[in-house]
Short mmCIF file of C-alpha atoms and ligand atoms in Angstrom, two decimals:
data_model
loop_
_atom_site.label_atom_id
_atom_site.label_comp_id
_atom_site.label_asym_id
_atom_site.label_seq_id
_atom_site.Cartn_x
_atom_site.Cartn_y
_atom_site.Cartn_z
CA UNK A 20 121.19 98.68 -2.42
CA UNK A 21 122.84 100.84 -4.90
CA UNK A 22 124.51 99.76 -7.54
CA UNK A 23 124.35 102.89 -10.53
CA UNK A 24 125.12 105.63 -8.98
CA UNK A 25 121.90 108.78 -8.88
CA UNK A 26 122.73 111.33 -11.59
CA UNK A 27 121.22 114.74 -11.16
CA UNK A 28 118.27 115.33 -10.57
CA UNK A 29 118.38 118.55 -11.48
CA UNK A 30 117.20 117.68 -14.60
CA UNK A 31 114.87 116.01 -14.34
CA UNK A 32 112.88 119.25 -12.21
CA UNK A 33 114.19 120.92 -15.52
CA UNK A 34 112.31 118.75 -17.82
CA UNK A 35 109.32 119.01 -15.82
CA UNK A 36 109.54 122.78 -15.13
CA UNK A 37 109.71 122.79 -19.22
CA UNK A 38 106.64 120.61 -19.93
CA UNK A 39 104.91 122.37 -16.85
CA UNK A 40 105.63 126.13 -18.67
CA UNK A 41 104.22 124.43 -22.13
CA UNK A 42 106.17 124.34 -25.47
CA UNK A 43 102.83 125.93 -27.37
CA UNK A 44 103.45 123.08 -30.42
CA UNK A 45 101.47 120.29 -29.54
CA UNK A 46 99.25 119.33 -32.26
CA UNK A 47 98.45 115.98 -32.27
CA UNK A 48 99.50 114.63 -35.66
CA UNK A 49 96.22 113.61 -38.20
CA UNK A 50 96.04 110.25 -38.89
CA UNK A 51 93.54 108.03 -39.80
CA UNK A 52 92.32 106.39 -37.47
CA UNK A 53 93.50 103.02 -36.93
CA UNK A 54 92.31 99.86 -38.43
CA UNK A 55 91.28 96.84 -36.66
CA UNK A 56 92.36 93.39 -38.58
CA UNK A 57 89.30 92.24 -39.39
CA UNK A 58 90.93 88.37 -39.62
CA UNK A 59 92.20 88.53 -37.17
CA UNK A 60 91.46 86.82 -33.89
CA UNK A 61 91.02 88.22 -30.09
CA UNK A 62 90.76 87.26 -26.39
CA UNK A 63 86.89 88.00 -25.49
CA UNK A 64 86.18 91.14 -24.00
CA UNK A 65 85.07 88.50 -20.75
CA UNK A 66 87.83 87.02 -20.18
CA UNK A 67 90.08 89.85 -20.49
CA UNK A 68 88.21 92.11 -18.07
CA UNK A 69 88.25 89.31 -15.76
CA UNK A 70 92.34 89.26 -16.44
CA UNK A 71 92.47 92.38 -15.83
CA UNK A 72 91.04 93.40 -12.07
CA UNK A 73 92.44 90.40 -11.33
CA UNK A 74 96.09 90.24 -13.26
CA UNK A 75 97.27 94.29 -13.38
CA UNK A 76 95.39 95.08 -10.07
CA UNK A 77 97.65 97.08 -7.85
CA UNK A 78 99.65 95.00 -5.26
CA UNK A 79 100.85 95.19 -2.39
CA UNK A 80 104.00 96.40 -1.34
CA UNK A 81 106.35 96.23 1.94
CA UNK A 82 107.57 99.96 2.42
CA UNK A 83 111.70 100.68 1.58
CA UNK A 84 111.58 97.40 -1.36
CA UNK A 85 111.92 98.59 -4.61
CA UNK A 86 111.81 97.50 -8.28
CA UNK A 87 114.29 97.74 -10.36
CA UNK A 88 114.00 97.93 -14.33
CA UNK A 89 116.90 98.55 -16.32
CA UNK A 90 117.05 99.49 -20.15
CA UNK A 91 120.58 98.33 -20.69
CA UNK A 92 122.24 100.05 -23.66
CA UNK A 93 122.44 97.11 -26.42
CA UNK A 94 122.22 99.84 -29.10
CA UNK A 95 119.66 98.80 -32.10
CA UNK A 96 118.34 96.02 -30.55
CA UNK A 97 116.76 96.02 -26.90
CA UNK A 98 117.54 94.13 -23.16
CA UNK A 99 115.37 95.25 -20.42
CA UNK A 100 116.66 93.41 -16.65
CA UNK A 101 113.81 93.11 -14.09
CA UNK A 102 114.50 92.80 -10.73
CA UNK A 103 111.91 92.42 -7.84
CA UNK A 104 112.45 92.81 -4.29
CA UNK A 105 111.83 89.27 -3.81
CA UNK A 106 114.81 87.81 -5.78
CA UNK A 107 113.07 86.72 -8.59
CA UNK A 108 114.67 88.55 -12.27
CA UNK A 109 113.50 88.69 -15.46
CA UNK A 110 115.48 88.89 -18.62
CA UNK A 111 112.80 90.47 -22.00
CA UNK A 112 115.11 90.04 -25.14
CA UNK A 113 119.22 89.62 -25.63
CA UNK A 114 120.19 92.67 -27.54
CA UNK A 115 122.11 91.22 -30.58
CA UNK A 116 124.98 88.97 -31.75
CA UNK A 117 127.56 91.19 -29.87
CA UNK A 118 125.91 92.10 -27.09
CA UNK A 119 126.54 89.31 -24.93
CA UNK A 120 129.35 90.73 -22.34
CA UNK A 121 127.53 94.04 -21.91
CA UNK A 122 124.21 91.82 -21.06
CA UNK A 123 126.84 89.12 -18.87
CA UNK A 124 128.74 91.29 -17.13
CA UNK A 125 125.83 93.78 -16.21
CA UNK A 126 123.52 91.45 -15.32
CA UNK A 127 126.78 89.85 -12.71
CA UNK A 128 126.96 92.95 -11.69
CA UNK A 129 124.16 93.34 -10.49
CA UNK A 130 124.38 90.01 -8.35
CA UNK A 131 121.96 87.91 -10.83
CA UNK A 132 122.77 84.57 -11.25
CA UNK A 133 119.40 83.28 -12.00
CA UNK A 134 116.63 83.84 -14.27
CA UNK A 135 113.72 83.12 -13.13
CA UNK A 136 111.80 84.09 -16.63
CA UNK A 137 113.39 84.78 -20.18
CA UNK A 138 111.16 86.35 -22.50
CA UNK A 139 112.41 86.59 -25.90
CA UNK A 140 109.82 89.11 -27.46
CA UNK A 141 110.23 87.52 -30.63
CA UNK A 142 112.64 85.96 -33.05
CA UNK A 143 114.64 88.67 -34.59
CA UNK A 144 118.64 89.20 -34.47
CA UNK A 145 118.30 92.30 -32.48
CA UNK A 146 116.22 90.96 -29.92
CA UNK A 147 117.45 86.96 -29.85
CA UNK A 148 120.64 87.71 -30.35
CA UNK A 149 122.70 86.74 -27.43
CA UNK A 150 120.23 84.72 -25.52
CA UNK A 151 121.93 81.66 -26.17
CA UNK A 152 125.27 83.00 -24.59
CA UNK A 153 122.38 84.54 -21.54
CA UNK A 154 121.22 80.85 -21.40
CA UNK A 155 124.47 79.17 -20.77
CA UNK A 156 125.67 81.28 -18.25
CA UNK A 157 123.13 82.15 -15.95
CA UNK A 158 120.33 79.79 -14.43
CA UNK A 159 116.84 79.72 -16.02
CA UNK A 160 113.51 79.10 -14.12
CA UNK A 161 110.99 79.51 -17.71
CA UNK A 162 111.57 80.64 -21.07
CA UNK A 163 108.71 82.88 -22.90
CA UNK A 164 108.15 83.08 -27.10
CA UNK A 165 105.95 83.52 -29.48
CA UNK A 166 105.53 80.14 -31.59
CA UNK A 167 107.06 81.51 -34.47
CA UNK A 168 110.14 80.57 -35.78
CA UNK A 169 113.23 82.14 -37.28
CA UNK A 170 115.50 80.44 -40.53
CA UNK A 171 118.85 82.21 -38.75
CA UNK A 172 121.74 80.24 -37.50
CA UNK A 173 121.63 83.67 -34.79
CA UNK A 174 117.91 81.70 -33.89
CA UNK A 175 118.89 78.55 -34.02
CA UNK A 176 121.95 78.82 -31.86
CA UNK A 177 119.12 80.00 -29.28
CA UNK A 178 116.49 76.91 -29.63
CA UNK A 179 119.60 74.91 -29.04
CA UNK A 180 120.77 76.44 -25.82
CA UNK A 181 118.02 76.45 -24.85
CA UNK A 182 116.98 72.22 -25.48
CA UNK A 183 120.82 71.56 -23.86
CA UNK A 184 119.95 72.76 -20.81
CA UNK A 185 116.59 70.14 -20.93
CA UNK A 186 113.93 73.35 -20.38
CA UNK A 187 111.06 73.19 -23.16
CA UNK A 188 109.68 76.44 -24.64
CA UNK A 189 106.04 78.24 -23.20
CA UNK A 190 104.22 79.59 -26.07
CA UNK A 191 103.59 83.96 -25.62
CA UNK A 192 99.92 84.96 -25.84
CA UNK A 193 97.50 87.35 -24.11
CA UNK A 194 96.41 86.17 -20.65
CA UNK A 195 99.43 84.43 -19.97
CA UNK A 196 100.46 85.12 -16.50
CA UNK A 197 103.80 85.82 -15.13
CA UNK A 198 104.31 83.53 -11.79
CA UNK A 199 106.75 85.82 -10.17
CA UNK A 200 104.66 85.76 -6.12
CA UNK A 201 103.01 88.65 -4.74
CA UNK A 202 104.59 91.57 -5.23
CA UNK A 203 104.19 91.91 -8.21
CA UNK A 204 101.24 91.30 -11.19
CA UNK A 205 102.28 90.49 -14.44
CA UNK A 206 100.55 89.03 -17.36
CA UNK A 207 101.16 88.78 -21.50
CA UNK A 208 99.18 91.23 -23.39
CA UNK A 209 99.72 90.36 -26.61
CA UNK A 210 99.69 88.33 -29.19
CA UNK A 211 96.39 88.23 -29.12
CA UNK A 212 96.53 86.29 -33.03
CA UNK A 213 97.99 83.29 -33.96
CA UNK A 214 99.53 84.36 -37.53
CA UNK A 215 101.10 88.19 -38.77
CA UNK A 216 102.47 89.09 -41.71
CA UNK A 217 104.98 91.03 -40.15
CA UNK A 218 107.18 88.72 -37.64
CA UNK A 219 106.86 92.55 -35.27
CA UNK A 220 103.60 92.18 -34.17
CA UNK A 221 104.07 88.66 -32.85
CA UNK A 222 105.57 90.59 -30.30
CA UNK A 223 105.49 89.36 -26.45
CA UNK A 224 104.08 92.35 -24.35
CA UNK A 225 104.43 92.34 -21.25
CA UNK A 226 102.43 94.93 -18.62
CA UNK A 227 103.79 94.68 -15.15
CA UNK A 228 102.30 96.30 -11.52
CA UNK A 229 103.93 96.67 -8.73
CA UNK A 230 102.03 98.84 -6.04
CA UNK A 231 100.18 101.65 -7.43
CA UNK A 232 103.19 101.62 -10.31
CA UNK A 233 102.98 100.25 -13.84
CA UNK A 234 104.97 99.27 -16.59
CA UNK A 235 104.37 98.35 -20.16
CA UNK A 236 107.38 95.96 -22.15
CA UNK A 237 106.23 96.31 -25.89
CA UNK A 238 108.77 94.87 -27.93
CA UNK A 239 108.71 95.28 -31.46
CA UNK A 240 105.05 95.55 -31.38
CA UNK A 241 103.44 98.15 -34.26
CA UNK A 242 99.79 99.23 -35.07
CA UNK A 243 98.58 96.23 -35.39
CA UNK A 244 98.81 94.29 -32.48
CA UNK A 245 98.96 97.44 -30.62
CA UNK A 246 94.99 98.09 -32.46
CA UNK A 247 94.55 94.38 -30.88
CA UNK A 248 95.19 95.50 -27.19
CA UNK A 249 93.27 98.32 -27.49
CA UNK A 250 90.85 96.22 -28.41
CA UNK A 251 90.53 93.27 -26.22
CA UNK A 252 89.47 95.49 -22.99
CA UNK A 253 92.82 94.35 -21.21
CA UNK A 254 94.00 97.68 -19.35
CA UNK A 255 96.88 99.00 -21.16
CA UNK A 256 97.10 102.25 -19.19
CA UNK A 257 100.95 101.92 -17.65
CA UNK A 258 103.54 105.24 -16.81
CA UNK A 259 106.13 103.65 -18.13
CA UNK A 260 106.33 102.33 -21.51
CA UNK A 261 108.99 100.46 -22.98
CA UNK A 262 108.32 102.13 -27.08
CA UNK A 263 107.00 99.92 -29.16
CA UNK A 264 110.09 99.05 -32.34
CA UNK A 265 112.90 100.76 -31.69
CA UNK A 266 110.63 104.19 -31.22
CA UNK A 267 109.85 103.27 -35.13
CA UNK A 268 106.68 105.33 -37.06
CA UNK A 269 105.29 101.39 -37.46
CA UNK A 270 104.37 101.55 -33.28
CA UNK A 271 103.08 104.48 -31.29
CA UNK A 272 99.93 104.44 -33.05
CA UNK A 273 97.66 107.06 -31.38
CA UNK A 274 94.51 104.84 -30.82
CA UNK A 275 97.16 102.84 -27.97
CA UNK A 276 99.05 105.73 -27.03
CA UNK A 277 95.69 107.31 -25.84
CA UNK A 278 95.14 104.23 -23.41
CA UNK A 279 98.50 103.90 -22.27
CA UNK A 280 98.78 107.94 -21.10
CA UNK A 281 102.69 107.08 -19.79
CA UNK A 282 104.15 109.49 -18.03
CA UNK A 283 107.82 107.73 -19.16
CA UNK A 284 107.85 106.47 -21.91
CA UNK A 285 111.61 104.53 -23.00
CA UNK A 286 112.90 104.39 -26.56
CA UNK A 287 115.75 101.19 -27.22
CA UNK A 288 118.01 102.65 -29.80
CA UNK A 289 121.27 102.79 -31.24
CA UNK A 290 123.11 106.23 -31.98
CA UNK A 291 123.47 107.23 -36.03
CA UNK A 292 121.31 103.50 -37.06
CA UNK A 293 120.86 102.99 -40.06
CA UNK A 294 116.76 103.22 -39.98
CA UNK A 295 115.92 105.73 -38.74
CA UNK A 296 114.73 105.10 -35.51
CA UNK A 297 113.12 106.55 -33.54
CA UNK A 298 110.53 108.44 -36.25
CA UNK A 299 110.28 112.52 -35.57
CA UNK A 300 106.89 111.13 -35.60
CA UNK A 301 106.17 108.77 -32.77
CA UNK A 302 108.68 111.48 -30.02
CA UNK A 303 105.88 114.04 -31.01
CA UNK A 304 103.60 112.03 -30.39
CA UNK A 305 105.06 110.65 -27.17
CA UNK A 306 106.05 114.57 -26.53
CA UNK A 307 102.21 115.56 -27.00
CA UNK A 308 100.51 113.43 -24.47
CA UNK A 309 102.82 114.48 -21.82
CA UNK A 310 105.19 111.27 -22.02
CA UNK A 311 108.92 112.78 -20.65
CA UNK A 312 111.13 110.33 -23.46
CA UNK A 313 114.69 108.46 -22.53
CA UNK A 314 116.57 107.18 -24.99
CA UNK A 315 119.33 104.69 -24.62
CA UNK A 316 120.74 106.18 -27.43
CA UNK A 317 121.36 109.59 -24.84
CA UNK A 318 121.57 107.65 -21.33
CA UNK A 319 123.11 105.09 -22.00
CA UNK A 320 121.44 102.08 -20.12
CA UNK A 321 118.32 104.10 -18.12
CA UNK A 322 117.20 102.36 -14.60
CA UNK A 323 113.65 103.00 -12.92
CA UNK A 324 113.27 101.84 -9.34
CA UNK A 325 109.46 101.41 -8.26
CA UNK A 326 108.99 101.75 -4.68
CA UNK A 327 105.00 101.07 -5.06
CA UNK A 328 104.16 104.59 -4.82
CA UNK A 329 106.48 106.41 -7.08
CA UNK A 330 109.40 105.43 -9.69
CA UNK A 331 112.78 107.13 -9.73
CA UNK A 332 115.02 107.42 -13.19
CA UNK A 333 118.80 107.32 -12.57
CA UNK A 334 119.22 109.03 -16.06
CA UNK A 335 119.15 113.08 -16.10
CA UNK A 336 115.86 113.74 -17.73
CA UNK A 337 116.48 114.62 -21.22
CA UNK A 338 113.14 116.93 -22.40
CA UNK A 339 112.84 115.48 -26.18
CA UNK A 340 111.21 117.96 -28.52
CA UNK A 341 109.62 117.56 -31.21
CA UNK A 342 110.42 119.23 -34.54
CA UNK A 343 107.27 121.21 -35.83
CA UNK A 344 106.22 119.66 -38.59
CA UNK A 345 106.80 122.46 -40.52
CA UNK A 346 105.27 121.68 -43.74
CA UNK A 347 104.50 125.89 -43.16
CA UNK A 348 107.23 128.57 -42.81
CA UNK A 349 105.85 129.05 -38.93
CA UNK A 350 109.49 129.14 -37.24
CA UNK A 351 111.04 126.28 -35.95
CA UNK A 352 111.04 125.40 -32.21
CA UNK A 353 114.19 125.39 -30.06
CA UNK A 354 116.34 122.57 -30.55
CA UNK A 355 116.40 120.45 -27.80
CA UNK A 356 119.99 120.12 -25.80
CA UNK A 357 120.08 117.05 -25.82
CA UNK A 358 119.33 116.53 -30.07
CA UNK A 359 122.15 115.38 -31.53
CA UNK A 360 121.72 115.48 -34.85
CA UNK A 361 120.42 118.90 -34.78
CA UNK A 362 123.18 121.68 -36.13
CA UNK A 363 122.22 125.82 -36.58
CA UNK A 364 121.37 125.49 -40.03
CA UNK A 365 122.56 128.11 -42.57
CA UNK A 366 120.22 131.35 -42.67
CA UNK A 367 120.08 133.10 -46.34
CA UNK A 368 119.93 136.74 -46.77
CA UNK A 369 116.35 136.26 -47.72
CA UNK A 370 114.34 134.04 -44.90
CA UNK A 371 110.44 135.03 -46.78
CA UNK A 372 109.14 131.39 -46.99
CA UNK A 373 112.14 129.16 -45.65
CA UNK A 374 111.27 124.98 -44.43
CA UNK A 375 112.64 123.05 -42.38
CA UNK A 376 114.43 120.03 -44.82
CA UNK A 377 116.69 117.34 -43.79
CA UNK A 378 118.97 116.36 -46.75
CA UNK A 379 120.90 113.13 -47.76
CA UNK A 380 124.40 114.86 -48.66
CA UNK A 381 125.24 111.51 -49.99
CA UNK A 382 122.44 110.44 -52.07
CA UNK A 383 121.03 113.71 -52.98
CA UNK A 384 117.23 113.39 -51.74
CA UNK A 385 115.71 115.82 -49.54
CA UNK A 386 113.23 115.30 -46.83
CA UNK A 387 110.83 116.63 -44.20
CA UNK A 388 111.28 117.05 -40.56
CA UNK A 389 108.54 114.39 -40.67
CA UNK A 390 109.26 111.61 -42.96
CA UNK A 391 109.63 108.09 -42.52
CA UNK A 392 112.58 107.61 -44.03
CA UNK A 393 114.97 110.43 -42.36
CA UNK A 394 118.80 109.33 -43.02
CA UNK A 395 121.02 109.16 -40.40
CA UNK A 396 124.44 108.92 -42.40
CA UNK A 397 125.23 111.89 -44.34
CA UNK A 398 122.58 113.96 -42.87
CA UNK A 399 122.33 117.44 -42.94
CA UNK A 400 119.41 119.86 -42.21
CA UNK A 401 118.45 122.91 -43.94
CA UNK A 402 116.58 125.26 -44.01
CA UNK A 403 115.38 126.28 -47.69
CA UNK A 404 113.22 126.41 -50.59
CA UNK A 405 111.89 123.67 -52.94
CA UNK A 406 113.28 125.39 -55.39
CA UNK A 407 116.43 126.48 -54.20
CA UNK A 408 117.43 122.79 -53.10
CA UNK A 409 116.78 121.16 -56.26
CA UNK A 410 119.05 124.10 -58.08
CA UNK A 411 121.23 122.76 -55.42
CA UNK A 412 121.15 119.17 -57.38
CA UNK A 413 118.92 117.95 -54.35
CA UNK A 414 115.56 115.61 -55.13
CA UNK A 415 112.68 115.27 -53.32
CA UNK A 416 112.34 111.48 -51.80
CA UNK A 417 109.48 109.17 -52.28
CA UNK A 418 108.40 108.43 -49.05
CA UNK A 419 107.37 112.31 -47.94
CA UNK A 420 106.95 113.99 -51.13
CA UNK A 421 107.74 117.24 -50.57
CA UNK B 16 128.60 83.99 -49.44
CA UNK B 17 125.80 82.73 -48.58
CA UNK B 18 123.17 85.17 -45.93
CA UNK B 19 119.70 85.11 -45.03
CA UNK B 20 117.18 87.52 -43.89
CA UNK B 21 116.05 88.29 -40.90
CA UNK B 22 113.81 91.11 -41.31
CA UNK B 23 113.34 94.17 -42.63
CA UNK B 24 113.98 97.68 -41.05
CA UNK B 25 113.27 100.70 -43.71
CA UNK B 26 115.16 100.53 -46.46
CA UNK B 27 117.45 97.45 -45.63
CA UNK B 28 116.92 93.78 -44.92
CA UNK B 29 118.70 93.21 -42.10
CA UNK B 30 120.79 90.03 -43.01
CA UNK B 31 122.59 87.37 -41.18
CA UNK B 32 125.91 85.75 -43.28
CA UNK B 33 128.71 83.20 -42.18
CA UNK B 34 129.44 83.51 -37.77
CA UNK B 35 126.06 85.56 -36.96
CA UNK B 36 127.82 88.57 -39.10
CA UNK B 37 124.82 90.88 -39.70
CA UNK B 38 124.54 93.26 -42.16
CA UNK B 39 122.36 95.83 -44.46
CA UNK B 40 121.43 95.41 -47.30
CA UNK B 41 119.48 98.00 -49.43
CA UNK B 42 116.40 96.84 -50.57
CA UNK B 43 117.11 97.41 -53.89
CA UNK B 44 119.91 94.73 -54.11
CA UNK B 45 117.42 92.06 -53.28
CA UNK B 46 116.10 89.91 -55.99
CA UNK B 47 112.02 91.12 -56.00
CA UNK B 48 109.92 88.93 -53.98
CA UNK B 49 112.20 88.00 -51.05
CA UNK B 50 111.89 87.28 -47.42
CA UNK B 51 112.50 87.46 -44.21
CA UNK B 52 113.37 83.81 -43.34
CA UNK B 53 115.17 83.47 -47.02
CA UNK B 54 118.43 82.01 -47.39
CA UNK B 55 120.60 84.29 -50.65
CA UNK B 56 122.97 85.06 -52.56
CA UNK B 57 124.72 87.40 -54.53
CA UNK B 58 124.97 86.98 -57.85
CA UNK B 59 124.64 89.92 -61.17
CA UNK B 60 125.17 91.96 -59.16
CA UNK B 61 121.61 91.13 -56.81
CA UNK B 62 120.93 88.76 -53.47
CA UNK B 63 118.91 86.11 -55.35
CA UNK B 64 117.13 83.52 -52.92
CA UNK B 65 117.62 79.85 -52.46
CA UNK B 66 114.79 78.19 -52.74
CA UNK B 67 116.08 75.12 -51.13
CA UNK B 68 118.57 76.14 -48.76
CA UNK B 69 115.39 78.00 -47.36
CA UNK B 70 113.05 75.26 -47.27
CA UNK B 71 115.84 72.47 -46.53
CA UNK B 72 116.55 75.68 -43.31
CA UNK B 73 113.10 75.92 -42.42
CA UNK B 74 112.19 71.84 -42.21
CA UNK B 75 115.45 71.53 -40.13
CA UNK B 76 114.09 74.10 -37.76
CA UNK B 77 110.50 73.83 -37.45
CA UNK B 78 111.82 69.80 -36.64
CA UNK B 79 113.83 71.31 -34.08
CA UNK B 80 111.17 73.31 -32.58
CA UNK B 81 108.40 70.39 -32.31
CA UNK B 82 108.90 69.22 -29.45
CA UNK B 83 109.87 71.95 -27.41
CA UNK B 84 106.49 73.53 -26.89
CA UNK B 85 105.41 73.09 -22.91
ZN1 ZN C 503 111.58 93.21 -34.67
ZN1 ZN C 504 113.63 94.89 -33.12
#
């Protein structure tokens, strides 16, 4: 049963052709090797290897039956619906406070009346914003969340909704197996510690197998949690990765992506968000390891269907290209057709030593295109020289120090 | 008007105000040391931390969740 019409597949082939044809600027950005937090407790390798073979092994699925995953477009937030052919449904996160209607009406349209498992990855408003309304609207089987309180009214309302339904909370931790029937293997592979400085690292991370198809959902897990997963012995390899923390530079470490090797990456992110998500460095890392990148800010709700062998997406594959790390005078690569921010920069008469900069026309700061703090409003792209920009009244950003 | 810091994103604190309204506040407008979970209020052009109310909310919520874990 098809609720969302399949769009053109032509885009996928185009993107494939481009990927195979090869863009040559595949230099992996160099960073120092990941540091593992010594203080963090880790799952013993023996345990997790058992877990790996037992719990994320391929499953046997009936032919023609499809697992359906909807990365719901909730702007700068997360909400993901997993529908298993056996009729079971899982919801990971519930968007912002303002997304209740979007989520509940989407779920109803998919015929969902019961959520067998609800996962609140971590207690930030962009993940639990509408969880109270979701819990009040649907039958709920089990609630899973990390043991980390928040002081917000949003959190209090979610807890109250859970309480009013007489539900208990299952603590999210690595090694927790989700009971969803034999068609899927579903295992939490994070959090691996009990206390983190950054709340994002409490994120429940789910690894899901259906047949030989594999999915990883990262929530907002950042480098520290990613390093723990890398060292945990869990099998991280996944066909589809829901990229951590909306594509922020705080996640998607090189070591982690090297283990996951996603064929597809999905970034849940809002158009023109104030935080500079996703980071150009993240997009570059993903495309450099050969991932096809889908973004909710460009495609809206993204639906993946897995038949146990193949995975199809019902969005036009947007070939997201990294901008060259343009600290040199190399010619900028052609802008991807899907890129929303690239305006053809005016080319000055002398193009001798021009560098591509991103400027904030309001704060009058200029940045390297790889900067973590790029403006999302009042942004303009300029091919210029440092001297010229300063002459024009711009000053260098303190983060990327161009 | 009081708010609660939900999280930090880049240069901003994402703050929940009355009625669960979410607003971005530049970090530069926060008193130094303001943390996630802190109740804040505007005074003299900066958001100051209300330590007493922060503690009160923390206690209240941990009490609320106390018996909810399986
Ligand atoms: Zn978060
Ligand atoms: Zn988030």
